[in-house]
Amino acid sequence: MNAPIIELKNVHKHYGDFHVLKDINLQVQAGDVMCIVGPSGSGKSTMLRCINHLEKIGAGQIRVDGQLVGYREKNGRIYEIRDREVGKQRENVGMVFQRFNLFAHMTALENVMEAPLQVQRRDKAAVREEAMALLERVGLGQKHGNYPSQLSGGQQQRVAIARALAMKPKVMLFDEPTSALDPELVGEVLDVMKELAASGITMAVVTHEMGFAREVGNSLVFMDDGQIIESGHPREVLSNPQHPRTQAFLSKVL
């Protein structure tokens, strides 16, 4: 088997005295879709944010595409890297949040173009062409001139996905991307995510959408109290959970 594109080894994270991640070990292979489920406060979103070094870990290692995240190894010792280097690493990891975090004063097209122009300093005409293609891909080509206030929540989240893709990341992280949406808008975002999965993009998805996990996921991780309690193929875990805690959780959400 090839080396995993995302790997967490013995990862711990504290907020003061609160031990939020407890010895997390996890691997995601290139092209796979890993779905992460569990009750609120179980550490799911924190783990995702650590992969992007939006949160610093207290112990262990995280690697994306073989590269240590947030740190450098030299002469057998680990050193924290500078913010500018962290920013460079983040270009490989696209992230979509619960809240869309679009720039309110920019159109959909300008939101998608912003990072490639400002961070990667790429040619404006080329970036505009790619941004338009991404908006078409998420079904919003005709809305390129609209501001966020003129878009529904589902449309804003699709713009946020296009914005993350604009940096051409190696992996995409989704932190409960449909939880802030009205129920009738959830499907349009999940459809875009299904298309991304079918195209071979590596994804780690914190979600409450068990149907999506069953249909699209290659693997499923159940977390509780900062630990991975159970993992396996989504259909296997969802239909035949082994751990009592997983059974109790799924009995309430399925």
Coordinates of C-alpha atoms in Angstrom, one line a residue:
M1 CA 0.0 0.0 0.0
N2 CA 1.2 3.5 -0.8
A3 CA 2.1 5.9 2.0
P4 CA -1.0 7.7 3.3
I5 CA -1.5 11.3 2.2
I6 CA -2.8 12.2 5.7
E7 CA -1.3 10.6 8.7
L8 CA -1.7 11.3 12.4
K9 CA 0.6 9.6 14.9
N10 CA 0.0 9.6 18.7
V11 CA -1.6 13.1 18.5
H12 CA -2.6 14.8 21.7
K13 CA -4.2 18.2 22.2
H14 CA -5.1 20.1 25.4
Y15 CA -7.1 23.3 26.0
G16 CA -5.7 24.1 29.4
D17 CA -6.6 21.1 31.6
F18 CA -9.0 19.8 29.0
H19 CA -7.6 16.8 27.1
V20 CA -9.4 17.3 23.8
L21 CA -7.5 14.8 21.6
K22 CA -6.1 11.6 23.2
D23 CA -3.5 9.6 21.3
I24 CA -5.1 9.9 17.9
N25 CA -3.7 7.5 15.2
L26 CA -5.3 7.9 11.7
Q27 CA -4.4 7.4 8.0
V28 CA -6.1 8.5 4.9
Q29 CA -5.0 7.2 1.5
A30 CA -4.9 9.4 -1.6
G31 CA -8.3 9.6 -3.3
D32 CA -10.2 8.3 -0.3
V33 CA -13.1 9.9 1.5
M34 CA -12.9 9.6 5.3
C35 CA -16.0 10.5 7.2
I36 CA -15.7 11.4 10.9
V37 CA -18.7 11.2 13.1
G38 CA -19.5 11.4 16.8
P39 CA -21.3 13.5 19.4
S40 CA -20.7 17.2 19.8
G41 CA -17.5 17.9 21.8
S42 CA -15.9 14.7 20.9
G43 CA -12.9 16.4 19.2
K44 CA -13.8 15.9 15.6
S45 CA -13.5 19.5 14.4
T46 CA -10.4 20.1 16.6
M47 CA -8.7 17.1 14.9
L48 CA -9.6 18.5 11.5
R49 CA -8.2 22.0 12.4
C50 CA -5.0 20.4 13.7
I51 CA -4.4 18.8 10.2
N52 CA -4.4 22.3 8.8
H53 CA -2.4 23.6 11.8
L54 CA -5.2 26.0 12.7
E55 CA -4.7 24.4 16.1
K56 CA -1.3 23.3 17.4
I57 CA -1.0 19.8 18.8
G58 CA 0.6 19.1 22.2
A59 CA 2.3 15.8 21.2
G60 CA 2.6 13.5 18.3
Q61 CA 3.0 14.1 14.6
I62 CA 0.7 15.0 11.7
R63 CA 1.9 14.6 8.1
V64 CA 0.3 15.6 4.8
D65 CA 1.8 14.1 1.7
G66 CA 4.7 13.0 3.8
Q67 CA 5.5 16.5 5.1
L68 CA 5.3 17.3 8.8
V69 CA 2.6 19.9 9.4
G70 CA 3.7 22.9 11.4
Y71 CA 7.1 21.5 12.2
R72 CA 10.4 20.6 10.7
E73 CA 12.6 17.6 11.6
K74 CA 16.3 18.3 11.9
N75 CA 19.1 16.2 13.4
G76 CA 16.5 14.0 15.1
R77 CA 14.7 17.0 16.7
I78 CA 11.4 18.7 15.9
Y79 CA 11.3 22.5 15.4
E80 CA 8.2 24.7 14.9
I81 CA 8.3 26.5 11.6
R82 CA 7.4 30.1 11.0
D83 CA 3.9 31.4 10.1
R84 CA 5.0 32.1 6.5
E85 CA 6.1 28.4 6.1
V86 CA 2.9 27.2 7.7
G87 CA 0.9 29.4 5.2
K88 CA 2.8 27.7 2.4
Q89 CA 1.9 24.3 3.7
R90 CA -1.8 25.3 4.0
E91 CA -1.9 25.7 0.2
N92 CA -1.9 21.9 0.0
V93 CA -4.9 21.6 2.3
G94 CA -8.3 23.2 1.4
M95 CA -10.7 23.7 4.2
V96 CA -14.5 24.3 4.2
F97 CA -16.1 25.4 7.4
Q98 CA -19.6 25.3 8.9
R99 CA -19.9 29.0 8.3
F100 CA -19.0 30.1 4.9
N101 CA -16.7 33.0 5.8
L102 CA -17.0 34.6 2.4
F103 CA -15.8 38.2 2.0
A104 CA -19.1 40.2 2.1
H105 CA -17.7 43.0 -0.1
M106 CA -16.6 40.7 -2.9
T107 CA -18.6 38.9 -5.5
A108 CA -18.6 35.2 -5.8
L109 CA -16.0 35.3 -8.5
E110 CA -13.8 37.7 -6.5
N111 CA -14.0 35.5 -3.5
V112 CA -12.7 32.5 -5.5
M113 CA -10.0 34.5 -7.1
E114 CA -8.7 36.2 -4.0
A115 CA -6.3 33.6 -2.6
P116 CA -4.6 32.6 -5.9
L117 CA -4.0 36.2 -6.6
Q118 CA -2.9 37.4 -3.1
V119 CA -1.1 34.2 -1.8
Q120 CA 0.2 32.6 -5.0
R121 CA 0.7 35.8 -7.0
R122 CA -0.7 34.1 -10.1
D123 CA -1.7 35.7 -13.4
K124 CA -5.1 37.5 -13.0
A125 CA -6.5 36.4 -16.4
A126 CA -5.6 32.7 -15.8
V127 CA -7.0 32.9 -12.2
R128 CA -10.2 34.4 -13.5
E129 CA -10.6 31.7 -16.1
E130 CA -10.0 29.0 -13.5
A131 CA -12.3 30.6 -11.0
M132 CA -15.1 30.8 -13.5
A133 CA -14.6 27.1 -14.3
L134 CA -14.8 26.3 -10.6
L135 CA -18.0 28.2 -10.2
E136 CA -19.5 26.4 -13.1
R137 CA -18.3 23.1 -11.5
V138 CA -20.3 23.9 -8.4
G139 CA -23.3 25.0 -10.4
L140 CA -22.9 28.8 -9.9
G141 CA -21.4 30.1 -13.1
Q142 CA -24.4 32.3 -13.6
K143 CA -24.0 33.8 -10.1
H144 CA -20.4 34.9 -10.5
G145 CA -21.3 38.6 -10.1
N146 CA -23.5 38.1 -7.0
Y147 CA -22.4 39.2 -3.5
P148 CA -22.8 36.7 -0.6
S149 CA -25.8 38.6 0.7
Q150 CA -27.5 37.8 -2.7
L151 CA -26.9 34.1 -2.4
S152 CA -28.6 31.4 -0.3
G153 CA -26.7 29.5 2.4
G154 CA -26.3 26.5 0.1
Q155 CA -25.0 28.8 -2.7
Q156 CA -22.6 30.5 -0.3
Q157 CA -21.2 27.1 0.8
R158 CA -20.7 26.1 -2.8
V159 CA -18.7 29.3 -3.4
A160 CA -16.7 28.4 -0.3
I161 CA -15.9 25.0 -1.8
A162 CA -14.9 26.6 -5.1
R163 CA -12.7 29.0 -3.2
A164 CA -10.9 26.2 -1.4
L165 CA -10.4 24.3 -4.7
A166 CA -8.9 27.4 -6.3
M167 CA -5.6 26.8 -4.5
K168 CA -5.4 23.4 -6.1
P169 CA -5.0 21.6 -2.7
K170 CA -3.9 18.0 -2.4
V171 CA -6.6 17.2 0.2
M172 CA -9.9 18.8 1.2
L173 CA -11.1 19.1 4.8
F174 CA -14.9 19.7 5.4
D175 CA -16.0 20.7 8.9
E176 CA -19.7 19.9 9.1
P177 CA -20.3 21.8 5.8
T178 CA -24.1 21.4 5.9
S179 CA -24.8 21.9 9.5
A180 CA -25.6 25.6 9.2
L181 CA -27.9 25.1 6.2
D182 CA -31.7 24.9 6.0
P183 CA -32.6 21.2 5.3
E184 CA -33.7 21.8 1.7
L185 CA -30.3 23.3 0.9
V186 CA -28.2 20.4 2.2
G187 CA -28.6 18.3 -0.9
E188 CA -27.1 20.8 -3.3
V189 CA -23.9 21.0 -1.2
L190 CA -23.7 17.2 -0.8
D191 CA -24.1 16.8 -4.6
V192 CA -21.0 18.9 -5.1
M193 CA -19.1 16.9 -2.5
K194 CA -20.1 13.7 -4.2
E195 CA -18.8 15.0 -7.5
L196 CA -15.5 15.9 -5.9
A197 CA -15.2 12.5 -4.4
A198 CA -16.0 10.8 -7.7
S199 CA -13.2 12.9 -9.3
G200 CA -10.6 11.4 -6.9
I201 CA -10.0 14.3 -4.5
T202 CA -8.9 13.2 -1.1
M203 CA -11.4 14.3 1.5
A204 CA -11.8 14.2 5.3
V205 CA -15.3 15.1 6.3
V206 CA -16.7 15.8 9.7
T207 CA -20.4 15.2 9.2
H208 CA -23.8 14.3 10.6
E209 CA -25.0 13.1 7.2
M210 CA -24.9 9.4 7.6
G211 CA -26.4 8.8 4.2
F212 CA -23.5 10.6 2.6
A213 CA -21.0 8.7 4.7
R214 CA -22.6 5.4 3.7
E215 CA -22.8 6.2 0.0
V216 CA -19.6 8.1 -0.6
G217 CA -17.1 7.3 2.2
N218 CA -14.3 4.8 1.9
S219 CA -13.8 4.8 5.7
L220 CA -15.6 6.0 8.7
V221 CA -14.2 7.0 12.1
F222 CA -16.4 7.3 15.2
M223 CA -15.0 9.6 17.9
D224 CA -16.1 10.2 21.5
D225 CA -14.3 12.0 24.4
G226 CA -11.3 12.8 22.2
Q227 CA -10.6 9.3 21.1
I228 CA -11.2 7.1 18.1
I229 CA -13.6 4.5 19.4
E230 CA -14.3 2.6 16.2
S231 CA -13.3 2.7 12.5
G232 CA -13.9 0.8 9.4
H233 CA -15.9 0.8 6.1
P234 CA -18.9 3.1 6.5
R235 CA -21.5 0.5 5.6
E236 CA -20.0 -2.0 8.0
V237 CA -19.7 0.4 11.0
L238 CA -23.2 1.9 10.4
S239 CA -25.0 -1.4 10.0
N240 CA -23.0 -3.4 12.5
P241 CA -21.2 -1.2 15.1
Q242 CA -19.1 -3.2 17.5
H243 CA -18.5 -0.8 20.4
P244 CA -21.4 0.0 22.8
R245 CA -20.7 3.7 22.6
T246 CA -20.9 3.6 18.8
Q247 CA -24.1 1.5 19.0
A248 CA -25.7 4.1 21.4
F249 CA -24.8 7.0 19.2
L250 CA -26.0 5.5 16.0
S251 CA -29.3 4.3 17.6
K252 CA -30.1 8.0 18.1
V253 CA -29.1 9.3 14.6
L254 CA -30.0 6.6 12.2

